[in-house]
mmCIF file of C-alpha atoms and ligand atoms in Angstrom:
data_model
loop_
_atom_site.group_PDB
_atom_site.id
_atom_site.type_symbol
_atom_site.label_atom_id
_atom_site.label_comp_id
_atom_site.label_asym_id
_atom_site.label_seq_id
_atom_site.Cartn_x
_atom_site.Cartn_y
_atom_site.Cartn_z
ATOM 1 C CA MET A 263 69.149 80.670 124.603
ATOM 2 C CA ARG A 264 66.038 79.955 126.891
ATOM 3 C CA ILE A 265 66.421 77.797 130.066
ATOM 4 C CA GLY A 266 64.050 76.581 132.558
ATOM 5 C CA VAL A 267 64.402 76.205 136.335
ATOM 6 C CA LEU A 268 62.460 74.134 139.029
ATOM 7 C CA THR A 269 62.557 73.095 142.421
ATOM 8 C CA GLY A 270 61.546 69.455 143.751
ATOM 9 C CA GLY A 271 61.332 67.518 147.271
ATOM 10 C CA GLY A 272 61.155 69.355 150.162
ATOM 11 C CA ASP A 273 61.480 73.230 150.558
ATOM 12 C CA VAL A 274 64.694 74.593 152.298
ATOM 13 C CA PRO A 275 65.766 78.291 153.306
ATOM 14 C CA GLY A 276 67.808 79.473 150.349
ATOM 15 C CA LEU A 277 65.920 78.177 147.377
ATOM 16 C CA ASN A 278 64.879 81.475 146.188
ATOM 17 C CA ALA A 279 68.701 82.947 146.550
ATOM 18 C CA ALA A 280 69.253 79.693 144.002
ATOM 19 C CA ILE A 281 66.214 80.449 141.739
ATOM 20 C CA ARG A 282 67.285 84.057 141.742
ATOM 21 C CA ALA A 283 71.135 83.311 140.888
ATOM 22 C CA VAL A 284 70.103 81.087 138.153
ATOM 23 C CA ALA A 285 67.837 83.842 136.707
ATOM 24 C CA ARG A 286 70.202 86.835 137.012
ATOM 25 C CA ARG A 287 73.198 84.677 135.726
ATOM 26 C CA ALA A 288 71.043 83.852 132.659
ATOM 27 C CA PHE A 289 69.663 87.469 132.091
ATOM 28 C CA TYR A 290 73.419 88.542 132.583
ATOM 29 C CA TYR A 291 74.193 86.332 129.288
ATOM 30 C CA GLY A 292 71.091 87.709 127.730
ATOM 31 C CA TRP A 293 68.882 84.344 127.951
ATOM 32 C CA GLU A 294 65.381 84.152 128.566
ATOM 33 C CA VAL A 295 64.179 82.265 131.923
ATOM 34 C CA ARG A 296 61.324 80.012 132.232
ATOM 35 C CA ALA A 297 59.662 79.015 135.686
ATOM 36 C CA ILE A 298 58.786 75.193 135.586
ATOM 37 C CA ARG A 299 55.988 74.953 138.696
ATOM 38 C CA ASN A 300 56.071 72.495 141.350
ATOM 39 C CA GLY A 301 59.070 70.358 140.611
ATOM 40 C CA TRP A 302 58.809 67.827 137.755
ATOM 41 C CA ALA A 303 55.074 67.987 137.987
ATOM 42 C CA GLY A 304 55.455 71.290 136.132
ATOM 43 C CA LEU A 305 57.334 69.742 133.274
ATOM 44 C CA ILE A 306 55.099 66.665 132.683
ATOM 45 C CA GLU A 307 51.762 69.296 132.625
ATOM 46 C CA GLY A 308 53.692 72.037 130.592
ATOM 47 C CA ASN A 309 53.196 74.300 133.757
ATOM 48 C CA ILE A 310 55.797 76.688 132.672
ATOM 49 C CA ALA A 311 55.806 80.509 132.117
ATOM 50 C CA PRO A 312 58.167 83.210 131.612
ATOM 51 C CA LEU A 313 60.454 84.284 134.898
ATOM 52 C CA THR A 314 60.818 87.988 134.693
ATOM 53 C CA PRO A 315 63.447 90.059 136.276
ATOM 54 C CA ASN A 316 60.869 91.811 138.444
ATOM 55 C CA GLN A 317 59.919 87.984 139.766
ATOM 56 C CA VAL A 318 63.282 87.326 141.123
ATOM 57 C CA SER A 319 63.650 90.730 142.526
ATOM 58 C CA GLY A 320 63.540 91.001 146.285
ATOM 59 C CA ILE A 321 63.455 87.058 146.893
ATOM 60 C CA LEU A 322 67.114 86.498 148.236
ATOM 61 C CA HIS A 323 66.378 86.329 151.828
ATOM 62 C CA VAL A 324 62.846 84.987 151.681
ATOM 63 C CA GLY A 325 62.276 81.199 152.870
ATOM 64 C CA GLY A 326 60.243 78.651 150.617
ATOM 65 C CA THR A 327 60.375 78.795 146.730
ATOM 66 C CA ILE A 328 58.511 81.027 144.497
ATOM 67 C CA LEU A 329 58.377 78.009 141.997
ATOM 68 C CA GLY A 330 56.601 75.715 144.228
ATOM 69 C CA ALA A 331 57.564 72.255 145.085
ATOM 70 C CA SER A 332 56.304 68.782 144.570
ATOM 71 C CA ARG A 333 57.627 64.938 145.291
ATOM 72 C CA THR A 334 56.560 64.085 141.639
ATOM 73 C CA ASN A 335 58.305 61.206 140.207
ATOM 74 C CA PRO A 336 57.865 61.072 136.354
ATOM 75 C CA PHE A 337 59.634 57.783 136.260
ATOM 76 C CA LYS A 338 56.773 56.003 137.765
ATOM 77 C CA ASP A 339 55.321 56.038 134.503
ATOM 78 C CA LYS A 340 56.832 56.176 131.089
ATOM 79 C CA ALA A 341 54.318 58.416 129.656
ATOM 80 C CA LEU A 342 55.282 61.009 132.175
ATOM 81 C CA VAL A 343 58.851 60.650 131.415
ATOM 82 C CA ARG A 344 57.719 61.494 127.427
ATOM 83 C CA SER A 345 55.776 64.320 128.563
ATOM 84 C CA CYS A 346 59.049 65.978 130.285
ATOM 85 C CA LEU A 347 60.865 65.307 127.181
ATOM 86 C CA ASP A 348 58.439 66.521 124.836
ATOM 87 C CA ASN A 349 57.906 69.583 127.034
ATOM 88 C CA ILE A 350 61.694 70.538 126.849
ATOM 89 C CA GLU A 351 61.004 70.555 122.958
ATOM 90 C CA ALA A 352 57.627 72.246 123.035
ATOM 91 C CA PHE A 353 58.736 75.296 125.318
ATOM 92 C CA SER A 354 62.328 75.507 123.455
ATOM 93 C CA LEU A 355 64.369 74.956 126.511
ATOM 94 C CA ASP A 356 67.942 74.666 125.856
ATOM 95 C CA GLY A 357 68.542 73.708 129.499
ATOM 96 C CA VAL A 358 66.826 72.817 132.670
ATOM 97 C CA VAL A 359 68.342 73.764 136.143
ATOM 98 C CA ALA A 360 66.863 71.190 138.621
ATOM 99 C CA ILE A 361 67.269 72.286 142.297
ATOM 100 C CA GLY A 362 66.666 69.192 144.571
ATOM 101 C CA GLY A 363 67.994 66.750 146.682
ATOM 102 C CA GLU A 364 68.404 62.537 146.249
ATOM 103 C CA ASP A 365 64.905 62.351 144.596
ATOM 104 C CA THR A 366 64.755 65.238 142.362
ATOM 105 C CA LEU A 367 68.457 65.087 141.125
ATOM 106 C CA GLY A 368 68.126 61.165 140.796
ATOM 107 C CA VAL A 369 65.268 62.135 138.351
ATOM 108 C CA ALA A 370 67.707 64.916 136.546
ATOM 109 C CA ALA A 371 70.237 62.096 136.516
ATOM 110 C CA LYS A 372 67.857 59.508 134.535
ATOM 111 C CA LEU A 373 66.623 62.166 132.099
ATOM 112 C CA ALA A 374 70.081 63.664 131.174
ATOM 113 C CA GLU A 375 71.068 59.823 130.434
ATOM 114 C CA MET A 376 68.349 60.137 128.053
ATOM 115 C CA GLY A 377 69.973 62.924 126.140
ATOM 116 C CA ALA A 378 67.906 65.800 128.028
ATOM 117 C CA PRO A 379 69.818 68.954 128.522
ATOM 118 C CA VAL A 380 69.736 68.976 132.492
ATOM 119 C CA VAL A 381 72.010 70.302 135.322
ATOM 120 C CA GLY A 382 71.341 70.124 138.944
ATOM 121 C CA VAL A 383 71.753 72.042 141.850
ATOM 122 C CA PRO A 384 71.996 70.238 145.386
ATOM 123 C CA LYS A 385 69.667 71.330 147.893
ATOM 124 C CA THR A 386 68.428 69.318 151.148
ATOM 125 C CA ILE A 387 68.496 70.233 155.000
ATOM 126 C CA ASP A 388 69.641 66.715 155.328
ATOM 127 C CA ASN A 389 72.883 67.392 153.922
ATOM 128 C CA ASP A 390 73.076 63.783 152.415
ATOM 129 C CA VAL A 391 73.784 64.514 148.645
ATOM 130 C CA SER A 392 77.378 63.067 147.519
ATOM 131 C CA GLY A 393 79.899 65.075 145.825
ATOM 132 C CA THR A 394 79.506 68.444 147.785
ATOM 133 C CA ASP A 395 80.632 69.653 150.875
ATOM 134 C CA TYR A 396 77.316 71.237 151.821
ATOM 135 C CA THR A 397 73.767 71.436 150.311
ATOM 136 C CA ILE A 398 71.731 74.545 150.160
ATOM 137 C CA GLY A 399 69.421 74.592 153.219
ATOM 138 C CA PHE A 400 71.548 72.525 155.711
ATOM 139 C CA ASP A 401 73.128 75.451 157.584
ATOM 140 C CA SER A 402 69.831 77.497 158.097
ATOM 141 C CA ALA A 403 68.238 74.226 159.348
ATOM 142 C CA VAL A 404 71.014 73.415 161.870
ATOM 143 C CA ALA A 405 70.959 77.057 163.018
ATOM 144 C CA LEU A 406 67.418 76.403 163.766
ATOM 145 C CA VAL A 407 68.179 73.526 165.924
ATOM 146 C CA VAL A 408 71.008 75.011 167.815
ATOM 147 C CA ASP A 409 68.989 77.765 168.693
ATOM 148 C CA ALA A 410 66.323 75.364 169.873
ATOM 149 C CA LEU A 411 68.603 73.390 171.974
ATOM 150 C CA ASP A 412 69.921 76.535 173.627
ATOM 151 C CA ARG A 413 66.667 77.478 174.731
ATOM 152 C CA LEU A 414 65.853 73.885 175.792
ATOM 153 C CA HIS A 415 68.876 73.894 177.658
ATOM 154 C CA THR A 416 67.717 76.409 180.103
ATOM 155 C CA THR A 417 64.482 75.113 180.616
ATOM 156 C CA ALA A 418 65.733 71.188 181.177
ATOM 157 C CA SER A 419 68.324 72.743 183.685
ATOM 158 C CA ALA A 420 65.461 74.529 185.684
ATOM 159 C CA HIS A 421 62.837 71.600 185.843
ATOM 160 C CA HIS A 422 65.630 68.793 186.185
ATOM 161 C CA ARG A 423 64.285 67.019 183.022
ATOM 162 C CA ALA A 424 65.367 65.194 180.149
ATOM 163 C CA ILE A 425 64.245 66.647 176.922
ATOM 164 C CA VAL A 426 64.244 64.664 173.688
ATOM 165 C CA VAL A 427 64.679 66.957 170.558
ATOM 166 C CA GLU A 428 63.501 65.094 167.247
ATOM 167 C CA VAL A 429 64.901 66.591 164.415
ATOM 168 C CA MET A 430 64.862 65.668 160.461
ATOM 169 C CA GLY A 431 67.338 63.444 158.874
ATOM 170 C CA ARG A 432 65.727 60.474 156.977
ATOM 171 C CA HIS A 433 68.781 58.382 156.152
ATOM 172 C CA ALA A 434 71.815 60.615 157.358
ATOM 173 C CA GLY A 435 72.264 62.309 160.786
ATOM 174 C CA TRP A 436 73.956 65.399 159.781
ATOM 175 C CA ILE A 437 71.353 67.617 161.418
ATOM 176 C CA ALA A 438 71.528 65.892 164.571
ATOM 177 C CA VAL A 439 75.447 65.472 164.787
ATOM 178 C CA ILE A 440 76.203 69.003 163.596
ATOM 179 C CA GLY A 441 73.333 70.564 165.610
ATOM 180 C CA GLY A 442 73.952 68.213 168.703
ATOM 181 C CA LEU A 443 77.728 69.254 168.587
ATOM 182 C CA ALA A 444 76.978 72.873 168.457
ATOM 183 C CA GLY A 445 74.416 72.907 170.828
ATOM 184 C CA GLY A 446 76.057 70.859 173.294
ATOM 185 C CA ALA A 447 73.913 67.697 173.152
ATOM 186 C CA ASP A 448 74.286 64.906 175.703
ATOM 187 C CA TYR A 449 73.396 62.128 173.721
ATOM 188 C CA ILE A 450 72.779 61.882 169.788
ATOM 189 C CA PHE A 451 70.813 59.108 168.113
ATOM 190 C CA THR A 452 71.213 58.813 164.136
ATOM 191 C CA PRO A 453 70.375 56.464 160.868
ATOM 192 C CA GLU A 454 73.977 55.521 160.871
ATOM 193 C CA VAL A 455 74.953 54.290 164.180
ATOM 194 C CA LYS A 456 72.594 51.841 165.785
ATOM 195 C CA SER A 457 72.353 52.614 169.477
ATOM 196 C CA SER A 458 70.063 51.336 172.204
ATOM 197 C CA LEU A 459 67.843 52.897 174.932
ATOM 198 C CA GLU A 460 70.090 51.116 177.564
ATOM 199 C CA GLU A 461 73.138 52.942 176.662
ATOM 200 C CA VAL A 462 71.054 56.460 176.801
ATOM 201 C CA CYS A 463 69.405 55.437 180.178
ATOM 202 C CA ALA A 464 72.707 54.350 181.711
ATOM 203 C CA HIS A 465 74.001 57.891 180.414
ATOM 204 C CA VAL A 466 71.418 60.074 181.914
ATOM 205 C CA ARG A 467 72.158 58.179 185.181
ATOM 206 C CA ARG A 468 75.430 58.564 185.205
ATOM 207 C CA ARG A 469 74.810 62.584 184.752
ATOM 208 C CA TRP A 470 72.389 62.699 187.611
ATOM 209 C CA GLU A 471 75.065 61.099 189.957
ATOM 210 C CA GLN A 472 77.458 63.759 188.875
ATOM 211 C CA GLY A 473 75.070 66.467 189.821
ATOM 212 C CA LYS A 474 73.693 67.185 186.217
ATOM 213 C CA ARG A 475 70.365 66.838 186.796
ATOM 214 C CA PHE A 476 69.080 67.344 183.116
ATOM 215 C CA SER A 477 69.900 65.738 179.847
ATOM 216 C CA ILE A 478 69.505 67.029 176.152
ATOM 217 C CA ILE A 479 68.976 64.171 173.783
ATOM 218 C CA VAL A 480 68.896 64.549 170.044
ATOM 219 C CA VAL A 481 67.361 61.931 167.941
ATOM 220 C CA SER A 482 66.974 61.751 164.069
ATOM 221 C CA GLU A 483 63.756 60.993 162.866
ATOM 222 C CA GLY A 484 65.275 57.739 160.825
ATOM 223 C CA ALA A 485 67.567 56.859 163.868
ATOM 224 C CA GLN A 486 68.200 53.348 164.328
ATOM 225 C CA ILE A 487 67.435 52.409 168.032
ATOM 226 C CA LYS A 488 67.670 48.559 168.818
ATOM 227 C CA GLU A 489 64.781 48.546 171.110
ATOM 228 C CA ILE A 490 62.459 50.587 168.613
ATOM 229 C CA MET A 491 62.669 48.780 165.129
ATOM 230 C CA GLN A 492 59.587 49.427 163.149
ATOM 231 C CA SER A 493 58.611 47.708 159.825
ATOM 232 C CA GLU A 494 57.530 49.895 156.968
ATOM 233 C CA GLU A 495 54.099 48.706 157.092
ATOM 234 C CA GLU A 496 53.520 50.157 160.548
ATOM 235 C CA LEU A 497 54.681 53.475 159.132
ATOM 236 C CA GLY A 498 51.743 53.758 156.458
ATOM 237 C CA ASP A 499 51.689 55.020 152.769
ATOM 238 C CA LYS A 500 54.974 55.751 150.788
ATOM 239 C CA ASP A 501 55.375 58.685 148.579
ATOM 240 C CA GLU A 502 56.347 58.571 144.814
ATOM 241 C CA PHE A 503 60.096 57.726 145.664
ATOM 242 C CA GLY A 504 59.076 54.955 148.013
ATOM 243 C CA HIS A 505 59.929 56.884 151.324
ATOM 244 C CA VAL A 506 57.356 56.280 154.291
ATOM 245 C CA ARG A 507 56.592 59.414 156.434
ATOM 246 C CA LEU A 508 58.799 59.530 159.290
ATOM 247 C CA ASP A 509 57.040 62.205 161.207
ATOM 248 C CA ARG A 510 54.332 59.313 161.753
ATOM 249 C CA ARG A 511 56.987 57.200 163.605
ATOM 250 C CA GLY A 512 56.863 59.416 166.662
ATOM 251 C CA LEU A 513 60.077 58.388 167.578
ATOM 252 C CA GLY A 514 61.153 61.050 169.859
ATOM 253 C CA GLU A 515 58.225 60.778 172.045
ATOM 254 C CA THR A 516 58.763 56.995 172.348
ATOM 255 C CA VAL A 517 62.124 57.716 173.339
ATOM 256 C CA ALA A 518 61.087 60.250 175.777
ATOM 257 C CA LYS A 519 58.571 57.868 177.473
ATOM 258 C CA GLU A 520 61.054 55.175 177.612
ATOM 259 C CA ILE A 521 63.688 57.447 179.353
ATOM 260 C CA GLU A 522 60.918 58.278 182.030
ATOM 261 C CA LYS A 523 59.933 54.796 182.330
ATOM 262 C CA ARG A 524 63.205 53.231 182.649
ATOM 263 C CA THR A 525 64.858 55.722 184.801
ATOM 264 C CA GLY A 526 62.232 57.437 186.689
ATOM 265 C CA PHE A 527 63.381 60.919 185.692
ATOM 266 C CA GLU A 528 60.732 63.089 184.194
ATOM 267 C CA ALA A 529 61.366 63.432 180.326
ATOM 268 C CA ARG A 530 59.745 65.647 177.544
ATOM 269 C CA CYS A 531 59.800 65.526 173.676
ATOM 270 C CA VAL A 532 59.991 68.366 171.364
ATOM 271 C CA VAL A 533 59.638 67.884 167.642
ATOM 272 C CA LEU A 534 61.272 70.596 165.348
ATOM 273 C CA GLY A 535 59.723 69.121 162.350
ATOM 274 C CA HIS A 536 59.123 71.727 159.455
ATOM 275 C CA LEU A 537 60.349 74.767 161.534
ATOM 276 C CA GLN A 538 63.851 73.198 160.335
ATOM 277 C CA ARG A 539 62.690 74.062 156.777
ATOM 278 C CA GLY A 540 61.225 77.467 157.283
ATOM 279 C CA GLY A 541 62.623 81.103 157.707
ATOM 280 C CA SER A 542 65.018 83.046 156.214
ATOM 281 C CA PRO A 543 68.402 81.353 154.820
ATOM 282 C CA THR A 544 71.759 82.012 156.905
ATOM 283 C CA VAL A 545 74.532 84.008 155.153
ATOM 284 C CA PHE A 546 76.363 80.709 154.272
ATOM 285 C CA ASP A 547 73.258 79.351 152.656
ATOM 286 C CA ARG A 548 72.668 82.659 150.549
ATOM 287 C CA VAL A 549 76.326 82.619 149.398
ATOM 288 C CA LEU A 550 76.111 78.957 148.654
ATOM 289 C CA ALA A 551 72.882 78.749 146.740
ATOM 290 C CA THR A 552 74.120 82.037 144.576
ATOM 291 C CA ARG A 553 77.265 80.176 143.769
ATOM 292 C CA LEU A 554 75.553 76.996 142.870
ATOM 293 C CA GLY A 555 72.800 78.480 141.146
ATOM 294 C CA ALA A 556 75.254 80.785 138.909
ATOM 295 C CA HIS A 557 77.421 77.896 138.302
ATOM 296 C CA ALA A 558 74.709 75.450 137.107
ATOM 297 C CA VAL A 559 73.893 78.316 134.333
ATOM 298 C CA ASP A 560 77.571 78.117 133.216
ATOM 299 C CA LEU A 561 77.633 74.626 132.893
ATOM 300 C CA ILE A 562 74.451 74.885 130.602
ATOM 301 C CA LYS A 563 76.722 77.603 128.843
ATOM 302 C CA GLU A 564 79.473 75.065 128.475
ATOM 303 C CA GLY A 565 77.089 72.057 127.287
ATOM 304 C CA LYS A 566 78.063 70.251 130.332
ATOM 305 C CA PHE A 567 74.615 68.480 130.750
ATOM 306 C CA GLY A 568 74.129 65.683 133.268
ATOM 307 C CA TYR A 569 76.611 67.598 135.679
ATOM 308 C CA MET A 570 75.737 68.977 139.249
ATOM 309 C CA ALA A 571 77.421 72.011 140.724
ATOM 310 C CA VAL A 572 78.992 71.373 143.953
ATOM 311 C CA LEU A 573 81.178 72.976 146.744
ATOM 312 C CA HIS A 574 84.482 71.164 147.289
ATOM 313 C CA SER A 575 86.891 72.776 149.703
ATOM 314 C CA ASN A 576 85.215 76.005 149.233
ATOM 315 C CA GLU A 577 85.544 76.107 145.597
ATOM 316 C CA ILE A 578 82.660 75.889 143.128
ATOM 317 C CA ASP A 579 83.176 72.917 140.868
ATOM 318 C CA ALA A 580 81.005 70.062 139.221
ATOM 319 C CA ILE A 581 80.450 66.403 138.948
ATOM 320 C CA PRO A 582 78.425 64.041 136.814
ATOM 321 C CA LEU A 583 74.808 63.745 138.503
ATOM 322 C CA SER A 584 75.226 60.019 137.933
ATOM 323 C CA GLU A 585 78.295 60.000 140.194
ATOM 324 C CA ALA A 586 76.506 62.115 142.913
ATOM 325 C CA MET A 587 73.521 59.927 142.958
ATOM 326 C CA SER A 588 75.555 56.710 142.991
ATOM 327 C CA GLN A 589 75.707 56.543 147.107
ATOM 328 C CA LEU A 590 74.174 58.875 149.993
ATOM 329 C CA LYS A 591 76.570 61.040 151.840
ATOM 330 C CA THR A 592 76.341 59.647 155.462
ATOM 331 C CA VAL A 593 77.846 61.423 158.488
ATOM 332 C CA ASP A 594 81.604 60.904 158.568
ATOM 333 C CA PRO A 595 82.502 58.327 161.583
ATOM 334 C CA LYS A 596 85.062 60.897 162.889
ATOM 335 C CA LEU A 597 82.115 63.459 163.613
ATOM 336 C CA HIS A 598 80.368 60.740 165.553
ATOM 337 C CA GLU A 599 83.289 59.965 167.611
ATOM 338 C CA LEU A 600 84.105 63.598 168.278
ATOM 339 C CA ALA A 601 80.333 63.923 169.433
ATOM 340 C CA GLN A 602 80.764 60.859 171.891
ATOM 341 C CA THR A 603 83.722 62.752 173.457
ATOM 342 C CA PHE A 604 81.082 65.159 175.040
ATOM 343 C CA PHE A 605 78.362 62.395 175.874
HETATM 344 O O1 F6P B 984 63.878 65.193 152.347
HETATM 345 C C1 F6P B 984 64.338 66.048 153.420
HETATM 346 C C2 F6P B 984 63.060 65.775 154.329
HETATM 347 O O2 F6P B 984 63.335 67.346 155.404
HETATM 348 C C3 F6P B 984 63.442 64.776 155.504
HETATM 349 O O3 F6P B 984 64.419 65.063 156.463
HETATM 350 C C4 F6P B 984 61.969 64.426 155.942
HETATM 351 O O4 F6P B 984 61.662 63.262 156.283
HETATM 352 C C5 F6P B 984 61.272 64.894 154.949
HETATM 353 O O5 F6P B 984 61.766 66.014 154.240
HETATM 354 C C6 F6P B 984 59.731 65.516 155.237
HETATM 355 O O6 F6P B 984 59.019 65.722 154.091
HETATM 356 P P1 F6P B 984 57.714 66.136 154.096
HETATM 357 O O7 F6P B 984 57.503 67.715 153.799
HETATM 358 O O8 F6P B 984 56.942 65.615 152.800
HETATM 359 O O9 F6P B 984 56.911 65.781 155.416
#
């Protein structure tokens, strides 16, 4: 047997741990492994080479991905889909493990529907893939956010300021809500719950009157804020999956300026950006990546193509990719409600 492995979309800490697990499980079964470079681009171009035991040695704790990544979408052109299917044949791949988020796994689901021997492993710092309790990378990203909030608390309190912390999270506010809960945020803006600047300003004023002369406000880059709705055109070009670049929105900076203008209290903004995607994976992400990666190979062994390895109630299981892709996993309203208790 020979399998290929690829990583697509934004990188996350834990990808190398997952690649290592896929390869090591395959070697354990006596199979060969091929590295498909730069996500779906590598399958389109035939940028595929042997992945050896030496290449996956010493990478468990390393951030990034030894395979490279891209946001290439083969479904923007039928000829590219054909190239993917042809290269699976040409390189004699009996299975392909696609490690990705909604976009990469969406492609995997469609290829599997066309009969390609593809299985999925969910990763994204956004944690918004359905059917799995956690995606690889989320825990590491949120650990960075909490560390940042701890540091920002002390400087905000020393200077009696509001500090707005912009975090990633395109369609779902998992990083903002879990990071904010663990880091003691005083207000959280997310894509799921439409809030307003007036609300946050009233809250900052109330805290001031109570003698708390600082506030930490967490804002998801994709948050919905009544007074700051931007059209997609304003945000510029889209990627191959139709997403605009949310870092261009400058949402955190706008919120900080508005708070200062409306309350008269000094405010600053910190954008955590790609720091959230860097560094070594946490213990949780290393183990999650190892369990999911190994299970993906087992799915190929069982001929369960079109499935995605998932974590469900601390057990590793699998669900059809089509089911996982049918909707995004947004933040449980109970968590939003819990967070509000501490505003
Ligand atoms: O898709 C995951 C993600 O981290 C989003 O939260 C964010 O909007 C996007 O990637 C940023 O992507 P890029 O690296 O292309 O700027």
